[in-house]
PDB file of C-alpha atoms in Angstrom:
ATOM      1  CA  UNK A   1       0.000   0.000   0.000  1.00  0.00           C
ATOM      2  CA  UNK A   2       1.279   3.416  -0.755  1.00  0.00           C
ATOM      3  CA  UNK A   3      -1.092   5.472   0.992  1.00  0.00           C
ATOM      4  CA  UNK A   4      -1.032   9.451   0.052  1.00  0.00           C
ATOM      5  CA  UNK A   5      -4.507  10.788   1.334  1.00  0.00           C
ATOM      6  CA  UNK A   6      -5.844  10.613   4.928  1.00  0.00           C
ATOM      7  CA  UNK A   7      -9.608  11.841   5.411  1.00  0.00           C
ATOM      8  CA  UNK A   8     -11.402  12.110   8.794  1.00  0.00           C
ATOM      9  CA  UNK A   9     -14.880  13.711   9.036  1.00  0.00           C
ATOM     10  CA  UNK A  10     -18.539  12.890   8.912  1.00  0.00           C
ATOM     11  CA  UNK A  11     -19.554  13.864   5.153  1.00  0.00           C
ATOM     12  CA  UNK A  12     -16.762  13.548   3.051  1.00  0.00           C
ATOM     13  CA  UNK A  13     -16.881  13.365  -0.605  1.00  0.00           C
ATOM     14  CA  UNK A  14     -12.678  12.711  -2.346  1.00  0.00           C
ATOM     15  CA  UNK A  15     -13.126  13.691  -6.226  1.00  0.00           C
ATOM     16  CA  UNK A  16     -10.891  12.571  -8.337  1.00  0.00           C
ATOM     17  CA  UNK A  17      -9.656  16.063  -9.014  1.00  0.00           C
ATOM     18  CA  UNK A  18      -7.793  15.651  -5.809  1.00  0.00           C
ATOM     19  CA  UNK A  19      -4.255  14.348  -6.261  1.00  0.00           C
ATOM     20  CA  UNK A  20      -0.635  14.054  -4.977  1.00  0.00           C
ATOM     21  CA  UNK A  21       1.185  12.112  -7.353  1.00  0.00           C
ATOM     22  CA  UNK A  22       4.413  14.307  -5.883  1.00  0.00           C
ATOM     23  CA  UNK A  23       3.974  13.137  -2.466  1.00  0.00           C
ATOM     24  CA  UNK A  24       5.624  10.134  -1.428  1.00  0.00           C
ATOM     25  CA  UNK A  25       3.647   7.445  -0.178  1.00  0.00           C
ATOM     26  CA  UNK A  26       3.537   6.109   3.523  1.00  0.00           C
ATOM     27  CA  UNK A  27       3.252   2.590   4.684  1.00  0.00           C
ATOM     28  CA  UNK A  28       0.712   1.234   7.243  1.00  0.00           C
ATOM     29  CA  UNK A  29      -1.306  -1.220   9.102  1.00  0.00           C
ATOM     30  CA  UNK A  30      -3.314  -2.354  11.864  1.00  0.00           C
ATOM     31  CA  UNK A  31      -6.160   0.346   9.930  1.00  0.00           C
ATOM     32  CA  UNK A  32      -9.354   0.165  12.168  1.00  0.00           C
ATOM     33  CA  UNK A  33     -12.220  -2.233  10.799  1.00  0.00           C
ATOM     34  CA  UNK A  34     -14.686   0.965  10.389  1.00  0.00           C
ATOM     35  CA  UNK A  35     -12.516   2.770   7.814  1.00  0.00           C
ATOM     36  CA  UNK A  36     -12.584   2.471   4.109  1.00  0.00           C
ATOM     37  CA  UNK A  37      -9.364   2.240   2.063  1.00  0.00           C
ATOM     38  CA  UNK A  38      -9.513   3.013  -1.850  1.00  0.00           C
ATOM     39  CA  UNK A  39      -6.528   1.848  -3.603  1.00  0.00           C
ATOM     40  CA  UNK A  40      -6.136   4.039  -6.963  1.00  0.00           C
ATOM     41  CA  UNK A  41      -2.996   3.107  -7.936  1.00  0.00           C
ATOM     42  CA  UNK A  42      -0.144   5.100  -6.427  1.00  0.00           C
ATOM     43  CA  UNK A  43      -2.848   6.953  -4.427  1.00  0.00           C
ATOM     44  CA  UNK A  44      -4.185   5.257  -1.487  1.00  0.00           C
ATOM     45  CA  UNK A  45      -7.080   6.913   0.201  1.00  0.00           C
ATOM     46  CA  UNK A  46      -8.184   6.318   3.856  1.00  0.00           C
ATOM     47  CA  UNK A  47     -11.099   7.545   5.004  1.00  0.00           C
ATOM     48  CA  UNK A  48     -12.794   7.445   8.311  1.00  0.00           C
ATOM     49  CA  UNK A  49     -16.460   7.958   8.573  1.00  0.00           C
ATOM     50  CA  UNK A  50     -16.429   6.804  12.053  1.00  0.00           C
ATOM     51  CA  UNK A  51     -13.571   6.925  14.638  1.00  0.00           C
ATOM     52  CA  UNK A  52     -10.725   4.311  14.811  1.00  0.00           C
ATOM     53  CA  UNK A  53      -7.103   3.989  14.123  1.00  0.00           C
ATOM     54  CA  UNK A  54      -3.909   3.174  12.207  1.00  0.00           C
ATOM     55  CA  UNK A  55      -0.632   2.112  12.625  1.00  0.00           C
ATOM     56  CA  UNK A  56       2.731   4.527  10.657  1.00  0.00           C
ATOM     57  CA  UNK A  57       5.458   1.554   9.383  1.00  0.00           C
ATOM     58  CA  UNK A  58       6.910   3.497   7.116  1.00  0.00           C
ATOM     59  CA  UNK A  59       6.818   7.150   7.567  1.00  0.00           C
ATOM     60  CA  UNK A  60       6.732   9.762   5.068  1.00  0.00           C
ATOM     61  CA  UNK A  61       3.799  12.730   4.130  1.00  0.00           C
ATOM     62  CA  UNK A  62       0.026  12.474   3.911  1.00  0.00           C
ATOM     63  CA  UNK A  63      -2.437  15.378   2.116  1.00  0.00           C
ATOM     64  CA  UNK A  64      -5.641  15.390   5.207  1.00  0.00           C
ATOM     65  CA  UNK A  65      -8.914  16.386   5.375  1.00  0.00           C
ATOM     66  CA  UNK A  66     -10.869  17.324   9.014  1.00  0.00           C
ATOM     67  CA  UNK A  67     -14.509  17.408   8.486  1.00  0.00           C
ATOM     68  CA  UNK A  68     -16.278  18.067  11.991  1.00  0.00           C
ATOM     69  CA  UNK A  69     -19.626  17.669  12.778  1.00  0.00           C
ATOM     70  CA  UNK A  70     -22.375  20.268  11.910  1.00  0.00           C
ATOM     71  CA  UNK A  71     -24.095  22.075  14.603  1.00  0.00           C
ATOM     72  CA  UNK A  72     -28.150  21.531  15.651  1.00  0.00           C
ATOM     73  CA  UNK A  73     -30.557  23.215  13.969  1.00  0.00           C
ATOM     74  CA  UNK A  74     -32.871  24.743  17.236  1.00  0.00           C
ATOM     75  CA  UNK A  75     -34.414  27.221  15.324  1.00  0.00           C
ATOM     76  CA  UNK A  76     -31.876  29.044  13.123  1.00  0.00           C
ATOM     77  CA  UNK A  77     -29.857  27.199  10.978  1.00  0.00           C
ATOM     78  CA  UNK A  78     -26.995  24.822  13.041  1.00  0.00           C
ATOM     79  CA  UNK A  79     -23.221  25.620  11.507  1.00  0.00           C
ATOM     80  CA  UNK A  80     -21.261  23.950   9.124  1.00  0.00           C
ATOM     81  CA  UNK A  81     -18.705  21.781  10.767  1.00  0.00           C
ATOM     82  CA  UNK A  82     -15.191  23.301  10.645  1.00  0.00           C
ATOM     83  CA  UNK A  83     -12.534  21.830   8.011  1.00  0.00           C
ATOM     84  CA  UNK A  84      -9.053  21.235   7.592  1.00  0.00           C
ATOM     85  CA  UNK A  85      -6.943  20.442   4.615  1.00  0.00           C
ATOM     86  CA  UNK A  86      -3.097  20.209   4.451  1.00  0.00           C
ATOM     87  CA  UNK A  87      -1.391  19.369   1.372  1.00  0.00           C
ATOM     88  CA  UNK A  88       1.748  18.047   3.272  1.00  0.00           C
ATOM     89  CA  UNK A  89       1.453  16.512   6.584  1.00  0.00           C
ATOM     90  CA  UNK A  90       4.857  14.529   8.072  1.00  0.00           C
ATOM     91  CA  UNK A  91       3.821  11.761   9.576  1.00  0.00           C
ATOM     92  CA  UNK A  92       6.274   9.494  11.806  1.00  0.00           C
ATOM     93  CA  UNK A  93       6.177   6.112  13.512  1.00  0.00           C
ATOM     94  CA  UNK A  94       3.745   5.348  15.475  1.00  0.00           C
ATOM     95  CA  UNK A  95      -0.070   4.764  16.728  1.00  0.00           C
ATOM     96  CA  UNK A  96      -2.489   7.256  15.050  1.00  0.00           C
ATOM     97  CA  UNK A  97      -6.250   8.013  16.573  1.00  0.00           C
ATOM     98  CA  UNK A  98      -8.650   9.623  14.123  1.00  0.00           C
ATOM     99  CA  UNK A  99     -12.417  10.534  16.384  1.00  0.00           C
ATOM    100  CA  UNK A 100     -14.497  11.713  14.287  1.00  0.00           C
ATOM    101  CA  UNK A 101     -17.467  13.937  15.516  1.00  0.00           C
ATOM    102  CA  UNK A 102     -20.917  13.638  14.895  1.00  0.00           C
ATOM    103  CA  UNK A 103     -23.590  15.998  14.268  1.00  0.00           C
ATOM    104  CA  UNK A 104     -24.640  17.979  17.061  1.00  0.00           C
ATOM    105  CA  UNK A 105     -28.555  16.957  17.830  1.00  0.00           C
ATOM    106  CA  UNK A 106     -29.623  19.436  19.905  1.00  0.00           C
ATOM    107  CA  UNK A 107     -26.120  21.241  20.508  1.00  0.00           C
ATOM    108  CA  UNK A 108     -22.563  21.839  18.556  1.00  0.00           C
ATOM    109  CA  UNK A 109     -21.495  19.132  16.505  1.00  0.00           C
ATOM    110  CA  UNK A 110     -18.342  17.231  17.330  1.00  0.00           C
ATOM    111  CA  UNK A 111     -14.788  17.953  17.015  1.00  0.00           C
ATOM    112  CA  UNK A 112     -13.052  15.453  14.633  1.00  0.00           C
ATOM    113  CA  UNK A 113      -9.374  15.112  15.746  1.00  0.00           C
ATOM    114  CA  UNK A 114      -6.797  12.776  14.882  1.00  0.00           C
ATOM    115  CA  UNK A 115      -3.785  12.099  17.327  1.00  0.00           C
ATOM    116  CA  UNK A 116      -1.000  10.017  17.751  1.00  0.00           C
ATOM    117  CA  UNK A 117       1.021   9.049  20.576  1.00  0.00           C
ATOM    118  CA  UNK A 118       4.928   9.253  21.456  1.00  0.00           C
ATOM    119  CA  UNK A 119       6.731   7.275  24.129  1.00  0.00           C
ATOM    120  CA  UNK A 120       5.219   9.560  26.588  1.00  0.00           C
ATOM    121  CA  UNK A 121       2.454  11.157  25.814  1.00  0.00           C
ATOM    122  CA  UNK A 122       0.002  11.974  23.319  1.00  0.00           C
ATOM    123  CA  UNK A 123      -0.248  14.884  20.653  1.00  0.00           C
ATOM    124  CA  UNK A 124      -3.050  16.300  19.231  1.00  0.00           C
ATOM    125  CA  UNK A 125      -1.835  17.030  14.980  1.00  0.00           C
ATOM    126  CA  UNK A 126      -5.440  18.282  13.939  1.00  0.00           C
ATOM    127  CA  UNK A 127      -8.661  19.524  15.428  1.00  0.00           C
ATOM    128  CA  UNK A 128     -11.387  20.654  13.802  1.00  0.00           C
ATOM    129  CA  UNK A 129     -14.189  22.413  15.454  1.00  0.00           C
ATOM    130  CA  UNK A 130     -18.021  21.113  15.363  1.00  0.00           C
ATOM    131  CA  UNK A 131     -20.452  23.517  13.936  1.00  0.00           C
ATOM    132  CA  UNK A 132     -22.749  25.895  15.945  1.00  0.00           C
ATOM    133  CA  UNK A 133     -25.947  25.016  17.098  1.00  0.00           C
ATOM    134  CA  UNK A 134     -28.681  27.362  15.596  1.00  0.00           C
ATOM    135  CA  UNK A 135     -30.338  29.496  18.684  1.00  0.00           C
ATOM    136  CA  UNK A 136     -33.673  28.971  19.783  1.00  0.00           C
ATOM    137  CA  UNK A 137     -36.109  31.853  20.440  1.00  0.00           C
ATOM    138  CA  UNK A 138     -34.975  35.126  20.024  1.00  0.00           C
ATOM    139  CA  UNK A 139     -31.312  34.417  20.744  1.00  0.00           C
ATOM    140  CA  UNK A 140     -28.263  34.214  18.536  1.00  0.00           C
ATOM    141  CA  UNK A 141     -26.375  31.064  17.439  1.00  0.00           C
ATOM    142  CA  UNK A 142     -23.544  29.404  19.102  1.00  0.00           C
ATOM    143  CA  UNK A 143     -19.697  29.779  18.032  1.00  0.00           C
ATOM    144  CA  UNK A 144     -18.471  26.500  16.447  1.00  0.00           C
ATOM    145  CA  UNK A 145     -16.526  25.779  13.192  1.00  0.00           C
ATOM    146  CA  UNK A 146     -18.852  27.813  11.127  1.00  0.00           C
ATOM    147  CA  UNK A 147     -21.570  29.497  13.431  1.00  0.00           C
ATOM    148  CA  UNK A 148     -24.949  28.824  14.055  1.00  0.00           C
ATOM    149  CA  UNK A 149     -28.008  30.752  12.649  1.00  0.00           C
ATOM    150  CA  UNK A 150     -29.989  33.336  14.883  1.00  0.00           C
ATOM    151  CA  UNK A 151     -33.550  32.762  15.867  1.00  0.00           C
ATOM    152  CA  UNK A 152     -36.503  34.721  15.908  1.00  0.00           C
ATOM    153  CA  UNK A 153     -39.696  33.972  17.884  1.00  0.00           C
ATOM    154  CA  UNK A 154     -42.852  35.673  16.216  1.00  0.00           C
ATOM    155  CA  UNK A 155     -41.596  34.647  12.460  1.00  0.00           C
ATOM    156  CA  UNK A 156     -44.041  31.438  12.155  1.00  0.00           C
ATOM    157  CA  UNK A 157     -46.461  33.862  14.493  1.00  0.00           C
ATOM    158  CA  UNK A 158     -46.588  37.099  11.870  1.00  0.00           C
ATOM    159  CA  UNK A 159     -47.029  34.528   8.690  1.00  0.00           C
ATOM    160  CA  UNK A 160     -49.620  32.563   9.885  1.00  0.00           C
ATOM    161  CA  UNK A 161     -51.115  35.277  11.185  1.00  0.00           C
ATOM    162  CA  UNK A 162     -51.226  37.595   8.263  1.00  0.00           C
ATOM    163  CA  UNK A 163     -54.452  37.876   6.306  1.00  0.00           C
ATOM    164  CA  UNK A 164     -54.050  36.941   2.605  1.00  0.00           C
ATOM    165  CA  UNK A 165     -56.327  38.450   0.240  1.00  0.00           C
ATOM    166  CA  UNK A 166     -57.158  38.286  -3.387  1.00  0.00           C
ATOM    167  CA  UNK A 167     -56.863  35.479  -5.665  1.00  0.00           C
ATOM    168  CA  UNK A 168     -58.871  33.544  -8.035  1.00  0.00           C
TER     169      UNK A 168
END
């Protein structure tokens, strides 16, 4: 395997415009059962619609893509979750954890991060930040990767209540 793409993230869509024929490749195993490896030739894609893991053998650079969760929608709109995209990542040896977050459901969606861990501790390479949740009634949205929507109570009130008039 000569893998040259990592993606993490909850929606993710790789087009084959994407590509990194210039990067060298980077060997691994132990992938997690969850994510989904397309071999293209000399580019290897990993994604990861859920969280899990990977082993670096060989090490050498990735291209990534974050995607975090999006944010609730409570009334306005919930945020787009935030992204991340590197064209060169250096990767090393070693034990790599990719969580990715989920949709928020009645709050901020999730932060995707992927990790890896030294001899004595763990570092954090990427985070991307879940999306704002939309605000409820007459309040503002919530700070996230992209923010949430504002809301505004006596919208649905004023239409339904307006008198429509005319017609055939």
């Amino acid at each position: 395997m000569n893998l040259k793409m990592l993606i993490a993230g909850a929606a993710v869509v790789c087009a084959g415009a994407v590509t990194a024929a210039d990067l060298p490749g980077v060997e691994i195993s132990d992938i997690s059962s969850d994510a989904v490896l397309v071999e293209r030739g000399e580019y290897d894609i990993l994604t990861f619609t859920n969280s899990g893991s990977f082993k670096v053998t060989s090490p050498g650079t990735l291209e990534v893509l974050v995607v975090a969760g999006g944010g609730a929608g409570l009334g306005g709109g919930g945020g787009g979750g935030g992204v991340i995209y590197r064209k060169e990542w250096q990767v090393g040896l070693g034990d790599y954890t990719v969580t990715v977050g989920a949709g928020g459901t009645e709050g901020n969606g999730e932060d995707s991060v992927i990790s890896h861990t030294t001899d004595a501790e763990t570092v954090t390479d990427f985070t991307a930040d879940g999306g704002g949740a939309g605000g409820s009634t007459n309040s503002s949205g919530k700070n996230g990767g992209s923010g949430g929507g504002g809301a505004y109570a006596n919208q649905a009130t004023w239409a339904y209540n307006k008198t429509i008039s005319g017609g055939s």
